[in-house]
PDB file of C-alpha atoms in Angstrom:
ATOM      1  CA  MET A1075     239.320 155.378 180.668  1.00 49.00           C
ATOM      2  CA  THR A1076     241.310 152.763 178.917  1.00 53.00           C
ATOM      3  CA  PRO A1077     239.994 149.437 177.918  1.00 51.00           C
ATOM      4  CA  LEU A1078     242.095 147.824 180.497  1.00 54.00           C
ATOM      5  CA  GLY A1079     240.845 150.103 183.215  1.00 53.00           C
ATOM      6  CA  ARG A1080     237.334 148.979 182.338  1.00 52.00           C
ATOM      7  CA  ILE A1081     238.256 145.393 182.596  1.00 48.00           C
ATOM      8  CA  ALA A1082     240.878 145.528 185.377  1.00 52.00           C
ATOM      9  CA  ALA A1083     238.840 147.043 188.219  1.00 52.00           C
ATOM     10  CA  PRO A1084     236.377 143.932 188.079  1.00 49.00           C
ATOM     11  CA  ALA A1085     239.334 141.672 187.519  1.00 49.00           C
ATOM     12  CA  LEU A1086     240.901 143.012 190.611  1.00 48.00           C
ATOM     13  CA  ALA A1087     237.903 142.548 192.400  1.00 49.00           C
ATOM     14  CA  LEU A1088     237.644 138.954 191.446  1.00 44.00           C
ATOM     15  CA  ALA A1089     241.424 138.242 192.027  1.00 48.00           C
ATOM     16  CA  PHE A1090     241.695 139.911 195.426  1.00 48.00           C
ATOM     17  CA  GLY A1091     238.204 139.994 196.785  1.00 51.00           C
ATOM     18  CA  ALA A1092     235.652 142.791 196.453  1.00 46.00           C
ATOM     19  CA  ALA A1093     236.424 144.400 199.720  1.00 45.00           C
ATOM     20  CA  ALA A1094     240.046 144.753 198.846  1.00 47.00           C
ATOM     21  CA  ALA A1095     239.244 146.403 195.463  1.00 47.00           C
ATOM     22  CA  GLN A1096     236.545 148.840 197.210  1.00 51.00           C
ATOM     23  CA  GLU A1097     239.197 149.879 199.845  1.00 54.00           C
ATOM     24  CA  ALA A1098     241.997 150.604 197.183  1.00 44.00           C
ATOM     25  CA  PRO A1099     243.346 154.005 197.957  1.00 52.00           C
ATOM     26  CA  GLN A1100     245.494 154.053 194.706  1.00 78.00           C
ATOM     27  CA  ALA A1101     244.717 152.574 191.399  1.00 84.00           C
ATOM     28  CA  VAL A1102     246.343 153.581 188.337  1.00 89.00           C
ATOM     29  CA  SER A1103     246.852 152.336 184.838  1.00 92.00           C
ATOM     30  CA  ALA A1104     249.741 152.988 182.524  1.00 94.00           C
ATOM     31  CA  THR A1105     250.660 152.090 178.904  1.00 95.00           C
ATOM     32  CA  TYR A1106     254.222 151.089 178.074  1.00 96.00           C
ATOM     33  CA  LEU A1107     255.778 151.353 174.682  1.00 96.00           C
ATOM     34  CA  CYS A1108     258.333 148.428 174.258  1.00 96.00           C
ATOM     35  CA  ALA A1109     261.270 147.556 171.938  1.00 95.00           C
ATOM     36  CA  GLY A1110     259.673 146.661 168.400  1.00 94.00           C
ATOM     37  CA  GLY A1111     256.712 148.936 168.924  1.00 94.00           C
ATOM     38  CA  ALA A1112     254.877 146.660 171.285  1.00 95.00           C
ATOM     39  CA  LEU A1113     252.371 148.176 173.705  1.00 96.00           C
ATOM     40  CA  LEU A1114     251.748 146.810 177.283  1.00 96.00           C
ATOM     41  CA  GLN A1115     249.047 147.893 179.405  1.00 97.00           C
ATOM     42  CA  VAL A1116     249.377 147.518 183.177  1.00 96.00           C
ATOM     43  CA  ALA A1117     246.755 148.520 186.031  1.00 95.00           C
ATOM     44  CA  TYR A1118     248.480 148.928 189.449  1.00 94.00           C
ATOM     45  CA  LEU A1119     246.762 148.635 192.813  1.00 89.00           C
ATOM     46  CA  ASN A1120     248.496 149.836 195.954  1.00 83.00           C
ATOM     47  CA  GLN A1121     246.843 149.514 199.255  1.00 79.00           C
ATOM     48  CA  ARG A1122     248.194 150.322 202.554  1.00 78.00           C
ATOM     49  CA  GLY A1123     249.710 147.505 204.258  1.00 78.00           C
ATOM     50  CA  ASP A1124     249.921 145.299 201.140  1.00 80.00           C
ATOM     51  CA  PRO A1125     252.828 144.576 199.008  1.00 81.00           C
ATOM     52  CA  GLY A1126     251.319 145.828 195.984  1.00 90.00           C
ATOM     53  CA  TRP A1127     249.424 144.425 193.041  1.00 93.00           C
ATOM     54  CA  ALA A1128     249.305 144.727 189.217  1.00 95.00           C
ATOM     55  CA  VAL A1129     247.410 143.243 186.291  1.00 96.00           C
ATOM     56  CA  VAL A1130     249.127 143.054 183.088  1.00 96.00           C
ATOM     57  CA  ALA A1131     247.440 142.636 179.818  1.00 96.00           C
ATOM     58  CA  TYR A1132     249.495 140.250 177.819  1.00 93.00           C
ATOM     59  CA  GLY A1133     248.987 137.553 175.181  1.00 90.00           C
ATOM     60  CA  GLY A1134     245.085 138.415 174.943  1.00 92.00           C
ATOM     61  CA  ARG A1135     244.619 137.744 178.698  1.00 92.00           C
ATOM     62  CA  LEU A1136     244.777 139.750 181.994  1.00 95.00           C
ATOM     63  CA  VAL A1137     247.248 138.487 184.418  1.00 96.00           C
ATOM     64  CA  PRO A1138     247.087 139.251 187.983  1.00 96.00           C
ATOM     65  CA  MET A1139     250.551 139.768 189.804  1.00 96.00           C
ATOM     66  CA  GLN A1140     251.704 140.362 193.210  1.00 95.00           C
ATOM     67  CA  ALA A1141     254.889 142.458 194.166  1.00 93.00           C
ATOM     68  CA  GLY A1142     257.738 140.461 195.388  1.00 86.00           C
ATOM     69  CA  PRO A1143     261.209 141.073 196.470  1.00 80.00           C
ATOM     70  CA  THR A1144     263.798 142.805 194.333  1.00 83.00           C
ATOM     71  CA  GLY A1145     267.010 144.718 194.430  1.00 84.00           C
ATOM     72  CA  SER A1146     265.493 147.925 192.912  1.00 87.00           C
ATOM     73  CA  GLY A1147     262.259 148.863 191.415  1.00 89.00           C
ATOM     74  CA  VAL A1148     259.221 146.548 191.828  1.00 91.00           C
ATOM     75  CA  ARG A1149     259.359 143.017 190.543  1.00 93.00           C
ATOM     76  CA  TYR A1150     255.598 141.671 190.041  1.00 95.00           C
ATOM     77  CA  LEU A1151     255.003 137.956 190.004  1.00 94.00           C
ATOM     78  CA  ALA A1152     252.122 136.243 188.186  1.00 95.00           C
ATOM     79  CA  MET A1153     249.827 134.798 190.663  1.00 93.00           C
ATOM     80  CA  ASP A1154     248.795 131.836 188.379  1.00 88.00           C
ATOM     81  CA  GLY A1155     252.181 130.190 188.663  1.00 82.00           C
ATOM     82  CA  GLY A1156     253.031 130.812 184.940  1.00 84.00           C
ATOM     83  CA  GLY A1157     256.312 132.371 185.782  1.00 90.00           C
ATOM     84  CA  LEU A1158     255.506 135.799 184.087  1.00 95.00           C
ATOM     85  CA  VAL A1159     257.494 138.735 185.895  1.00 95.00           C
ATOM     86  CA  TRP A1160     256.843 142.361 185.200  1.00 96.00           C
ATOM     87  CA  HIS A1161     259.859 144.409 186.618  1.00 95.00           C
ATOM     88  CA  VAL A1162     259.421 147.967 186.674  1.00 94.00           C
ATOM     89  CA  LYS A1163     261.582 150.861 187.859  1.00 93.00           C
ATOM     90  CA  GLY A1164     260.523 154.428 187.695  1.00 91.00           C
ATOM     91  CA  ASP A1165     258.755 154.710 184.091  1.00 93.00           C
ATOM     92  CA  GLU A1166     260.715 151.858 182.641  1.00 95.00           C
ATOM     93  CA  GLY A1167     260.478 148.096 182.656  1.00 95.00           C
ATOM     94  CA  PHE A1168     260.553 144.864 181.272  1.00 96.00           C
ATOM     95  CA  LEU A1169     258.287 141.692 180.813  1.00 97.00           C
ATOM     96  CA  ALA A1170     259.873 138.054 181.148  1.00 96.00           C
ATOM     97  CA  ARG A1171     259.030 134.560 181.708  1.00 94.00           C
ATOM     98  CA  ASP A1172     261.106 133.045 184.697  1.00 88.00           C
ATOM     99  CA  GLY A1173     262.246 129.512 184.129  1.00 75.00           C
ATOM    100  CA  GLY A1174     263.822 128.909 187.149  1.00 73.00           C
ATOM    101  CA  ASP A1175     267.617 128.836 186.021  1.00 77.00           C
ATOM    102  CA  ARG A1176     267.015 131.351 183.156  1.00 80.00           C
ATOM    103  CA  GLN A1177     264.837 134.110 182.327  1.00 82.00           C
ATOM    104  CA  ASP A1178     263.232 134.596 178.875  1.00 92.00           C
ATOM    105  CA  MET A1179     262.691 138.075 177.971  1.00 94.00           C
ATOM    106  CA  LEU A1180     259.249 138.830 176.343  1.00 96.00           C
ATOM    107  CA  LEU A1181     259.163 142.696 176.170  1.00 97.00           C
ATOM    108  CA  GLU A1182     262.240 144.736 176.699  1.00 96.00           C
ATOM    109  CA  ASP A1183     262.847 148.387 177.107  1.00 96.00           C
ATOM    110  CA  CYS A1184     259.414 149.383 177.945  1.00 96.00           C
ATOM    111  CA  ARG A1185     258.838 153.016 179.017  1.00 95.00           C
ATOM    112  CA  ARG A1186     255.614 154.679 180.151  1.00 95.00           C
ATOM    113  CA  ALA A1187     253.709 156.402 177.467  1.00 90.00           C
ATOM    114  CA  GLY A1188     251.670 159.643 178.511  1.00 76.00           C
ATOM    115  CA  SER A1189     250.269 160.157 182.042  1.00 48.00           C
ATOM    116  CA  ARG A1190     248.755 157.737 184.544  1.00 51.00           C
ATOM    117  CA  ALA A1191     245.038 157.675 184.519  1.00 52.00           C
ATOM    118  CA  PRO A1192     242.787 156.591 187.615  1.00 50.00           C
ATOM    119  CA  ILE A1193     240.837 153.287 187.282  1.00 50.00           C
ATOM    120  CA  ARG A1194     237.238 153.850 187.931  1.00 48.00           C
ATOM    121  CA  PRO A1195     234.928 150.697 188.531  1.00 43.00           C
TER     122      PRO A1195
END
């Protein structure tokens, strides 16, 4: 299990309630290789009837996010109000900070590396 996987399961339980994390039918983690060689780890939680959740490891912290509306792919928005956005479509994505009238790119051209691994609490 990846370090994010060991941390993400308890973080998801704290962020969304222990019951939601225990009932999760699909929890996977993925590592993305981004432009400039940066690595980004993301844990996804998809529960039937919910919009979808992700925990992104960025800047030395875990950022819980909820899926929101988008034209294509999935756009996850930070739940802490900090404006962090993870937009993923298939095996590609980018991380940005939404500043209202503009969006600052933090990590671009991210591509999933390797296979997805289940998260085990």
